[in-house]
XYZ file of C-alpha atoms in Angstrom:
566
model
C 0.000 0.000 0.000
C 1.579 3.577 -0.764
C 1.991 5.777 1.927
C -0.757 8.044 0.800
C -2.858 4.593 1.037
C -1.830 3.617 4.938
C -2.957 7.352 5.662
C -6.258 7.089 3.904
C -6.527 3.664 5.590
C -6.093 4.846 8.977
C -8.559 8.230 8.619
C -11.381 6.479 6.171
C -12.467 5.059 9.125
C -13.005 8.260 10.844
C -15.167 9.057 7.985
C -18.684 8.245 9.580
C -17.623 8.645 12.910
C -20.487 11.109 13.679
C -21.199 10.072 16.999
C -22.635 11.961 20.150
C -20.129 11.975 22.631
C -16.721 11.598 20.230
C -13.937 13.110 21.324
C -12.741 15.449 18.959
C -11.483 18.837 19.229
C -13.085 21.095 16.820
C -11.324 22.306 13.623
C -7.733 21.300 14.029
C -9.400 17.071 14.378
C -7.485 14.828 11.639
C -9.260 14.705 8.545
C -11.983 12.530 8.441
C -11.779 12.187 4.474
C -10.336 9.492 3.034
C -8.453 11.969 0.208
C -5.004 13.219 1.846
C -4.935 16.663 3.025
C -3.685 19.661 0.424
C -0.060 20.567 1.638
C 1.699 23.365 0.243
C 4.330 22.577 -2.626
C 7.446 21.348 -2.103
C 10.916 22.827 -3.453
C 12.196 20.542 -5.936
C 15.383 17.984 -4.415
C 17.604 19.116 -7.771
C 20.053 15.511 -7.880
C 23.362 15.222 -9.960
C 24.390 11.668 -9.404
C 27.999 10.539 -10.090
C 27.895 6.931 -8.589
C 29.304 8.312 -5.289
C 27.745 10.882 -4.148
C 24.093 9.970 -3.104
C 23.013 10.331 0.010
C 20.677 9.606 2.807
C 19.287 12.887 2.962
C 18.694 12.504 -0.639
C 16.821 9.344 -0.146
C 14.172 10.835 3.206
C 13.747 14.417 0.702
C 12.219 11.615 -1.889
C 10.584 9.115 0.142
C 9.092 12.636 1.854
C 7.507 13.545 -1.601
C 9.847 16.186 -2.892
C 9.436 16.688 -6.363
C 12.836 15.723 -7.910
C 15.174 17.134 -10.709
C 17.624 14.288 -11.570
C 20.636 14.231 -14.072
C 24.346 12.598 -14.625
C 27.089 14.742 -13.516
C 28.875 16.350 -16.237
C 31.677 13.752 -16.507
C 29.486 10.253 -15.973
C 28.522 10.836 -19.965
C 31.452 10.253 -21.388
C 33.075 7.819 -19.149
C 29.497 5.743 -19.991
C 30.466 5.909 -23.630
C 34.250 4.630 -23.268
C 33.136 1.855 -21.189
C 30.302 0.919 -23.486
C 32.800 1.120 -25.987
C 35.212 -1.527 -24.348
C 31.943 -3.626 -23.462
C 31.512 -4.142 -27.049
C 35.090 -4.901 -27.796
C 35.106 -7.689 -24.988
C 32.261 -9.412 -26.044
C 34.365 -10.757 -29.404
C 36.557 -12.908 -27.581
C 34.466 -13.263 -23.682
C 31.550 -15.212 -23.659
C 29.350 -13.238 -21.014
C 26.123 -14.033 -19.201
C 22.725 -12.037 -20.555
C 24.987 -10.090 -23.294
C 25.668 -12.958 -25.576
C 24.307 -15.963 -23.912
C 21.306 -16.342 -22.423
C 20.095 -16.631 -18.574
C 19.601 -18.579 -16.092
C 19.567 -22.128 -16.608
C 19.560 -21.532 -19.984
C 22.980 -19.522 -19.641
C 24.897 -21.770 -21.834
C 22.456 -20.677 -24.685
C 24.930 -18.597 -26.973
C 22.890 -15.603 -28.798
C 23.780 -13.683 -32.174
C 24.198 -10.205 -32.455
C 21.040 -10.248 -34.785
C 18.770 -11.855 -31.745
C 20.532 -8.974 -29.371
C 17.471 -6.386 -29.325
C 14.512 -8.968 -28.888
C 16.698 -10.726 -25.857
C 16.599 -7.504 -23.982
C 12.377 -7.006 -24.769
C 12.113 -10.828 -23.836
C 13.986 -10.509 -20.446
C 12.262 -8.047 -19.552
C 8.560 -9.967 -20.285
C 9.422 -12.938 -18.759
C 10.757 -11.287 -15.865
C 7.774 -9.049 -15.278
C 5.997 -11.704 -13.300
C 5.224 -9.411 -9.821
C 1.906 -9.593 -8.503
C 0.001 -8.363 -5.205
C -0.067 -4.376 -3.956
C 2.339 -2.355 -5.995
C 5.560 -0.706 -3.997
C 4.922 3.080 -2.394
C 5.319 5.436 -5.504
C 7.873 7.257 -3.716
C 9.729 3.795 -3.165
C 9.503 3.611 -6.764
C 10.679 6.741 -7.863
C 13.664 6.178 -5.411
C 14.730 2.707 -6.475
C 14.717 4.269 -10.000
C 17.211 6.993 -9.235
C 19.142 4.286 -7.011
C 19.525 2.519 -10.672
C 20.666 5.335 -12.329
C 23.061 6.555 -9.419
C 24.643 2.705 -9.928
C 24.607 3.227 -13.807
C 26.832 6.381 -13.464
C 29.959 4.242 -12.111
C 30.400 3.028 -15.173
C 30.507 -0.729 -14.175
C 27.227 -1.926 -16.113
C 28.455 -1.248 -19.739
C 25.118 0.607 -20.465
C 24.691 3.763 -22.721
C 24.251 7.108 -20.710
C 20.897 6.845 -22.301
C 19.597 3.668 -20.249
C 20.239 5.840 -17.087
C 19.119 9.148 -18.533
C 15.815 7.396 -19.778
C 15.038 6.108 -16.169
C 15.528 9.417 -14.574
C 13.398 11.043 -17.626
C 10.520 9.040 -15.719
C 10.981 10.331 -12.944
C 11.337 13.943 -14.132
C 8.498 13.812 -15.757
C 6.456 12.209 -12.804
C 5.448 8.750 -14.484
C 6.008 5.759 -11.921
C 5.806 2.193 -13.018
C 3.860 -0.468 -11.430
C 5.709 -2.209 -9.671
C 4.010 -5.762 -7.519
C 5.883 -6.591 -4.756
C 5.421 -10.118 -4.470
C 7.528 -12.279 -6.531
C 10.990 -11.006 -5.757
C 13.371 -13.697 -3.543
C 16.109 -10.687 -2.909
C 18.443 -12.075 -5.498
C 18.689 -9.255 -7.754
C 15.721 -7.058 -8.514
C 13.959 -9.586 -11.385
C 10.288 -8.834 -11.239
C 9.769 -5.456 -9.651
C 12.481 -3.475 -11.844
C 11.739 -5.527 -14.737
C 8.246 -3.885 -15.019
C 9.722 -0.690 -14.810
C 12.295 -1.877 -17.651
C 9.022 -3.087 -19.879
C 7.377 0.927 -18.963
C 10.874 2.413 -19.934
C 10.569 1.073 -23.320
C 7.612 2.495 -23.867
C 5.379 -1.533 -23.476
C 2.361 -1.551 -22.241
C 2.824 -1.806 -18.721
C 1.202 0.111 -16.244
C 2.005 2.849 -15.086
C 0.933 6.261 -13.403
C 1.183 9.662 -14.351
C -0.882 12.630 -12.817
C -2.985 10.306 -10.757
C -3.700 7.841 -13.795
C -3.164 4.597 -14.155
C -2.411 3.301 -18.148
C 0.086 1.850 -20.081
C 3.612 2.834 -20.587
C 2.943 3.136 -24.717
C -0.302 5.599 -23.751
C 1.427 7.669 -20.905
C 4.727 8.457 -22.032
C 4.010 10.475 -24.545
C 1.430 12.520 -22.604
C 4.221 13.401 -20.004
C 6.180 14.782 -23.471
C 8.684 11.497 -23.406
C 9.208 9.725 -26.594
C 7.381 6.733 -26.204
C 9.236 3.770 -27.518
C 13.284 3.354 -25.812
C 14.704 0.310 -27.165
C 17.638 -1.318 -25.080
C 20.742 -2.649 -26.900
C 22.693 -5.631 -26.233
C 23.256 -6.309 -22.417
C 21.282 -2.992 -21.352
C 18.412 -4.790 -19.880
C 20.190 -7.415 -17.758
C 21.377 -4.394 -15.205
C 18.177 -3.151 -15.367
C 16.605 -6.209 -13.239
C 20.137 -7.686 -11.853
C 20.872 -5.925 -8.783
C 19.186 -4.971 -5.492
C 17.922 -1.412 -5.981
C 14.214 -2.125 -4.916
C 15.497 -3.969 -1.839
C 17.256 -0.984 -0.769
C 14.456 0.799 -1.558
C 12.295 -0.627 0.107
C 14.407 -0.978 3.174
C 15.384 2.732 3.092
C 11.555 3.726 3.399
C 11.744 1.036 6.421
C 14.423 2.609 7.912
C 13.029 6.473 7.439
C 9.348 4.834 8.851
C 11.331 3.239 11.754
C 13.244 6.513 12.641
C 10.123 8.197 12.949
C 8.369 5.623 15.530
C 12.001 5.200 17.571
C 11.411 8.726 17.957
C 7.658 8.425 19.297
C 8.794 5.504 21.101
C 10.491 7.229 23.480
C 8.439 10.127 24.179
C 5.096 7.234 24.811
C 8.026 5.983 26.924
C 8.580 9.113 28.743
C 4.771 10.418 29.164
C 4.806 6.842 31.006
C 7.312 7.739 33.391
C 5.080 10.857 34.177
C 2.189 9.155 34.459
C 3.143 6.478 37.007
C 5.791 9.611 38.907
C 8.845 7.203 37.860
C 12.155 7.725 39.629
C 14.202 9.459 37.472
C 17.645 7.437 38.633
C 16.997 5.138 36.144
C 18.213 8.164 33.441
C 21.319 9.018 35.354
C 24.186 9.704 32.950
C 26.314 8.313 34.857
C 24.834 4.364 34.872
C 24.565 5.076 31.424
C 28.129 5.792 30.418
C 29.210 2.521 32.483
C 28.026 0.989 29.791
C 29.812 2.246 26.841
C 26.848 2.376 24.457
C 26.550 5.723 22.894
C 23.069 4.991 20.967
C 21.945 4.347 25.326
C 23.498 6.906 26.139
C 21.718 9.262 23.779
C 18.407 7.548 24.417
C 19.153 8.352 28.240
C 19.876 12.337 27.588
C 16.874 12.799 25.547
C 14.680 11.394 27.756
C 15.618 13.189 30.753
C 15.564 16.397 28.292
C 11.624 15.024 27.550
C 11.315 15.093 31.669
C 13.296 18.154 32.794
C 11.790 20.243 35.440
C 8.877 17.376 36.190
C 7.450 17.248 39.679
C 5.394 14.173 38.980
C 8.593 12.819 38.767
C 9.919 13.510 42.489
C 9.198 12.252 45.690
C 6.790 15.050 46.254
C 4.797 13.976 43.332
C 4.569 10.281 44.225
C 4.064 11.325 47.719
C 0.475 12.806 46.411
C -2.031 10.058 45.292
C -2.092 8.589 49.112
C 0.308 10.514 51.658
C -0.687 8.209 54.408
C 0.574 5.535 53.372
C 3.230 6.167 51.391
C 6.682 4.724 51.996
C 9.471 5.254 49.585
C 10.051 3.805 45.989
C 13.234 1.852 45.635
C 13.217 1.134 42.083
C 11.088 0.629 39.026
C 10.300 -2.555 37.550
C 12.298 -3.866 34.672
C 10.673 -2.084 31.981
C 11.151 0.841 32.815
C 14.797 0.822 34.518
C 15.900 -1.224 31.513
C 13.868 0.704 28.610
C 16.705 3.223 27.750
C 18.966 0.536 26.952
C 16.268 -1.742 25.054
C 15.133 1.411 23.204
C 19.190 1.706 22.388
C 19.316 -2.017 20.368
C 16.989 -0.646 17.802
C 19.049 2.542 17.897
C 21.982 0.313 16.912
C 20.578 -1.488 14.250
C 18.981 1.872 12.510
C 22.676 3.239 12.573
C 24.235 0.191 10.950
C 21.315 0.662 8.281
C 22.248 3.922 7.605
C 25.836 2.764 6.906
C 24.796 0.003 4.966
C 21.956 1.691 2.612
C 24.661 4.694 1.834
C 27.157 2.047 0.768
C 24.358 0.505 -1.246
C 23.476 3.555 -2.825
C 26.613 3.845 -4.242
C 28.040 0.611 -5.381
C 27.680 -1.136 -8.626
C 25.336 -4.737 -7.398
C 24.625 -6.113 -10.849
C 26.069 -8.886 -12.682
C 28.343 -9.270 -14.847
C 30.196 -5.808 -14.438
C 32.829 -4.352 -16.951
C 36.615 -3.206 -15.856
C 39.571 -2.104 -17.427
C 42.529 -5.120 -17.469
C 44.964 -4.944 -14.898
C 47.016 -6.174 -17.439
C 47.403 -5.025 -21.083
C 44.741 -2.937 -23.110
C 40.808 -2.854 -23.319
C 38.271 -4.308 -20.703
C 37.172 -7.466 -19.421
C 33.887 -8.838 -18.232
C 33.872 -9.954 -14.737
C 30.760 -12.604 -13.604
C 30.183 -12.781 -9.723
C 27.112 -12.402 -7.027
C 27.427 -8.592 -6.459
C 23.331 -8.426 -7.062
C 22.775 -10.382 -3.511
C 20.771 -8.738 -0.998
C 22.124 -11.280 2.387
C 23.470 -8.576 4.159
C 20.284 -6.494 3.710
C 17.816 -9.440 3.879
C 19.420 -10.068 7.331
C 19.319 -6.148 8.604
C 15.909 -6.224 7.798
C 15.269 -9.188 10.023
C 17.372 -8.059 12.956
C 15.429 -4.682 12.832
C 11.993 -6.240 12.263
C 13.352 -8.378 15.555
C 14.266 -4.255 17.727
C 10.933 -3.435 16.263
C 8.910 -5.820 17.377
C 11.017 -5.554 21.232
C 10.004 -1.926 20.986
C 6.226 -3.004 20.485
C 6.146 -5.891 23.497
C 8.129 -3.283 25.411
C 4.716 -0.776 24.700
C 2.359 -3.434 25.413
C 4.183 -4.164 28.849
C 3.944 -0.146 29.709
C 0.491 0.070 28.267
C -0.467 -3.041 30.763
C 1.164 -1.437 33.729
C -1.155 1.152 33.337
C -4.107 -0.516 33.757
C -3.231 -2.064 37.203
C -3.263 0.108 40.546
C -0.526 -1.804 41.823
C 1.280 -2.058 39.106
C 0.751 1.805 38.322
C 1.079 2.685 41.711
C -1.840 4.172 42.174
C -3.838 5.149 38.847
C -7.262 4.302 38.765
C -7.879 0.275 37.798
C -8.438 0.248 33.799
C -7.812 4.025 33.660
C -11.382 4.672 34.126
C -12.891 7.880 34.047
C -15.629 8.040 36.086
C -16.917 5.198 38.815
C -15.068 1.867 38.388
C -16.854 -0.918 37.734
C -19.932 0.819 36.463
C -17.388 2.402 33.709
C -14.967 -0.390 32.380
C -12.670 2.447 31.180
C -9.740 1.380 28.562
C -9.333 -2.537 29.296
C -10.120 -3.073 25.995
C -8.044 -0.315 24.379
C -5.146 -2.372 25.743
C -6.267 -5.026 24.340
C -5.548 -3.826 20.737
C -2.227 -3.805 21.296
C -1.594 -7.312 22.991
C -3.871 -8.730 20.652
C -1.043 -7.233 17.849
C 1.960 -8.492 20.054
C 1.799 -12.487 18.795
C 1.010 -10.956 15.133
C 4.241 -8.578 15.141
C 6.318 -11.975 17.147
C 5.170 -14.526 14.015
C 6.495 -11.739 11.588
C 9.622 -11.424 13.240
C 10.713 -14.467 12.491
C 13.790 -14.169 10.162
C 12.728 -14.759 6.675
C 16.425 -14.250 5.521
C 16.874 -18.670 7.502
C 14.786 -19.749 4.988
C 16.380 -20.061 0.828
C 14.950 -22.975 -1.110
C 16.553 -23.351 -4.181
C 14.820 -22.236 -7.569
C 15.393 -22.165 -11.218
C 16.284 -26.037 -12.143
C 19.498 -24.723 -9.094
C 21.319 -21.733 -11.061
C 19.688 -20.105 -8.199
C 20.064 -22.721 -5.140
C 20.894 -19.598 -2.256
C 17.883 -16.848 -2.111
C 18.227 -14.155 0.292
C 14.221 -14.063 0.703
C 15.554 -10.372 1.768
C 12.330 -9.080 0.222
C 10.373 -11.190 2.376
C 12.287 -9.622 5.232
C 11.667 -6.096 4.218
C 7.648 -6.937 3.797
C 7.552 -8.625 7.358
C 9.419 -5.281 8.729
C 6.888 -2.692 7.272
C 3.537 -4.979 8.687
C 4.867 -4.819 11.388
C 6.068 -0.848 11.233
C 2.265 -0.595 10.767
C 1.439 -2.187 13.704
C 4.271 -0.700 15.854
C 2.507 2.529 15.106
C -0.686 1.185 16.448
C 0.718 -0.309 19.720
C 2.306 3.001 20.340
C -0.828 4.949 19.783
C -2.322 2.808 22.751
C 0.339 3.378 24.944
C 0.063 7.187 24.031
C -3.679 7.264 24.895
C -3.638 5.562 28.220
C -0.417 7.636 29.336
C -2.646 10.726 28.906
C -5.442 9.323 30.237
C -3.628 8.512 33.609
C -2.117 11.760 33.582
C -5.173 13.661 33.711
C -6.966 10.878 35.750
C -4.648 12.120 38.509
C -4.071 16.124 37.813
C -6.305 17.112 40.484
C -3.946 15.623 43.081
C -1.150 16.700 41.119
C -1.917 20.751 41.805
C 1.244 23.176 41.589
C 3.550 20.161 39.999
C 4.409 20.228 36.498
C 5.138 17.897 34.014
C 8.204 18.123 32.150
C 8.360 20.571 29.022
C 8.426 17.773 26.163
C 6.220 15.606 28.073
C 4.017 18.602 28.584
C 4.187 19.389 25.027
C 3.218 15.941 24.006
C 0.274 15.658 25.925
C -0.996 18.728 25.015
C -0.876 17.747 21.765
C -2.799 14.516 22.459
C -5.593 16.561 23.758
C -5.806 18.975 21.003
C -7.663 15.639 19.697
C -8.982 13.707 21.846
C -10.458 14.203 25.293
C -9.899 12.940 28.731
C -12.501 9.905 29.243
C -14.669 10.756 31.970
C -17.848 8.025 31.348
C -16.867 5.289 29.083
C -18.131 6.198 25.588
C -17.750 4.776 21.924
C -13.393 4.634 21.976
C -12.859 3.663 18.392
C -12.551 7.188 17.121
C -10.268 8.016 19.720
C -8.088 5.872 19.134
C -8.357 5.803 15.511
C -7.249 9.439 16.192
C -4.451 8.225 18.591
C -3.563 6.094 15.181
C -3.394 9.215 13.369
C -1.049 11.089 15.214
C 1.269 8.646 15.533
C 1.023 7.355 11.565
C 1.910 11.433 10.905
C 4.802 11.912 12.969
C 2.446 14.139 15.209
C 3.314 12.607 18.517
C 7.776 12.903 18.059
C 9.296 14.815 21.018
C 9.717 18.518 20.166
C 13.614 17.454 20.006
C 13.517 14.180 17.703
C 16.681 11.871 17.041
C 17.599 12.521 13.504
């Protein structure tokens, strides 16, 4: 589903939510259409890719919707054409696989020059196999320039044209279809393969100007020449490679960012609620342990929490100062949640590391060099196309993700116990307990996601079967790994928005005792901007739409501490 589709998802269902008694706060309520809100224009991300250069930044400003200006850097041009050049020359005395024999198992096929042109349209058929939802158009658009970026290295043996023709798609604002189901992570096959049908101007789908049609109708109405035939070997690097995986995993990664961001401050308007002891964020304990990403989890938190007096002994003195005896530690959860909130921390940084690497290699097969030795080039035939080491970061962060998400559940469940909460009303009910059932059930949502997000945790990347008569006997399944990761990105986001509804709902459940205390600024600010949407619940009432709305904030990046990560 694109991103524009989640969104819709998550507010169509507010849609006939005209119910006495909803909590909603007047005009600045999500929208309740199912058509995303009108934004104002973006500045156009203006890209000159040289193989090198590419960055992360780059990658967020597209997956963000920027409208993009992509070309070669001055130099890539030529250094295309020598290469091509020497391509050529090699293939009279190299035999090379998809240039002039065939694939597969049926690489020991030779082909004539004559059969060159038809080879590339056939690969590109055959390949085109994908079905199920089509890829985020902004995924698309950014494994397309992640193509072109590779092209300009000059390891491929492609014409500047191949490149310039991709990145004339995306100019123009005309995204192929691309399925997602069908690819095992071993090169890009069936995903870029439909984009290398649309690029020569076949009749695959694709959209322009919120149309769906085919390539050989749309092209030419977003002023490209319709038909781009590829030459000999051009449409092997088109599908060979792992562009769409990184892709794909870069929009994980830039989703992920976003909820280990919300994560904590759910995590900190927790602490408030139950008047936590703030030793657990002492630098000091922190440092022992010589993990920066826990020690930065640590400082922002106690930023989030700065200047609380829920958070003292005079605040947890206040619920019952009879019988109150001192606190000597939290439970587990929370004296342990900086450093669990630091493992998916970790992994995020090594994906940033990775994905920039990624962006900037050449991972197709064969690839074209100049001889160490003596004159002209030489076609070398390897695995570079594999996405293991991807395949597997996408499992180990599906695996922090889904931590992060049991982690909320265990908070959100806290919450609903007076002994566990120390205090807080049993269910977090508004008004008189028993006769009002209060949010037992909202927590419920988000164990009843816990097994769901555990089941797709489990590493896809354990699990190759051989394939194609055993040319292909290792698979990656990194693709499976990368769809596993953004269900359950969806459902981390939904898990969170529980936790961020019952925090606020103990808070105020307690403010009147709480007179003259503060909460922290960024706590403050968060809950504040809870209740700009929903209400305190007093009575129990209808509590879809609230936490549909709860949904919302979180899905938009409403609810990330007024100081985020990155």
């Amino acid at each position: 589903m694109t991103k524009v589709g989640r969104i819709a998802a998550g507010v169509g269902l507010l849609a006939a939510l005209g119910v006495p008694g909803q909590a909603v706060a007047g005009p600045e309520a999500p929208p309740v259409a199912a058509a995303p809100a009108v934004t104002a224009p973006q500045p156009t991300l203006d890209l000159v890719l040289d193989g090198a250069s590419f960055t992360l930044r780059h990658a967020f400003a597209i997956l963000d919707g920027r409208p993009v200006s992509a070309r070669l850097a001055p130099d890539v041009q030529a250094n295309l054409i020598q290469v091509r050049s020497g391509a050529l020359k090699a293939l009279e005395t190299q035999r090379v696989y998809g240039w002039n024999q065939a694939l597969g198992p049926l690489k020991d096929r030779p082909l004539t020059p004559e059969q060159a042109e038809q080879f590339q349209r056939n690969v590109l058929r055959s390949h085109a196999a994908g079905v199920g939802e089509p890829l985020p158009d902004d995924v698309v658009r950014l494994a397309l320039i992640l193509k072109a970026n590779q092209m300009a290295r000059g390891k491929m043996g492609v014409r500047p044209e191949v490149p310039q023709r991709l990145l004339s798609m995306v100019n123009a604002g005309v995204v192929p279809r691309m399925p997602q189901i069908g690819s095992l992570g071993t090169g890009d096959l069936q995903p870029q393969a439909a984009a290398g049908l649309a690029a020569l101007g076949e009749n695959a789908p694709v959209r322009y100007q919120g149309v769906e049609g085919p390539a050989s109708e749309l092209l030419p109405k977003a002023g490209l020449v319709r038909d781009f035939p590829f030459q000999a070997g051009e449409a092997l690097p088109i599908v060979s490679g792992s562009t769409v995986l990184a892709a794909t995993l870069t929009h994980a990664l830039y989703r992920a960012t976003v909820l280990a961001d919300q994560a904590e401050g759910a995590f900190a308007l927790f602490m408030e609620a139950t008047r936590a002891e703030q030793g657990s964020l002492d630098a000091r304990t922190h440092k022992e342990r010589h993990i920066p990403e826990e020690d930065a989890v640590a400082a922002r938190l106690r930023a989030m929490v700065a200047g609380s007096g829920w958070m003292t002994e005079e605040g947890r003195k206040r619920l019952d100062p009879a019988n109150y005896e001192p606190r000597i530690q939290d439970a587990v959860s929370v004296r342990a949640a900086p450093h669990i909130m630091a493992g998916l921390r970790h992994e995020l940084a090594d994906a940033r590391r990775t994905l920039v690497r990624e962006a900037n290699s050449s991972t197709s097969n064969p690839l074209i060099f100049k001889r160490e030795s003596g004159a002209g080039y030489e076609f070398v035939m390897g695995g570079n196309w594999d996405g293991s080491v991807m395949g597997h970061l996408a499992d180990t962060l599906n695996a922090e993700i889904t931590d992060i998400g049991v982690l909320s559940q265990e908070l959100s469940g806290r919450l609903m116990s007076p002994r566990w909460s120390y205090g807080l009303p049993a269910n977090l009910a508004g008004g008189t307990v028993g006769l009002n059932s209060g949010m037992v059930q909202v927590q419920t949502v988000a164990a009843a996601l816990i097994p769901e997000m555990q089941t797709r945790a489990t590493p896809a990347g354990t699990l190759s079967r051989p394939v194609k008569d055993g040319q292909e006997d290792h698979n990656t399944m990194a693709m499976a790994s990368v769809r596993h990761l953004h269900e359950n990105l969806d459902r981390l986001e939904i898990v969170l928005a529980v936790q961020y509804l019952m925090a606020a709902q103990g808070i105020d459940l307690i403010a009147p005792k709480m007179t003259g205390l503060p909460l922290g600024a960024g706590t403050r600010a968060l809950h504040e901007e809870i209740r700009r949407y929903i209400a305190p619940l007093g009575d129990d009432r209808y509590l879809t739409p609230d936490l549909e709305r709860a949904i919302w904030l979180v899905r938009n990046g409403r609810l990330r501490p007024p100081v985020p990560s990155a």
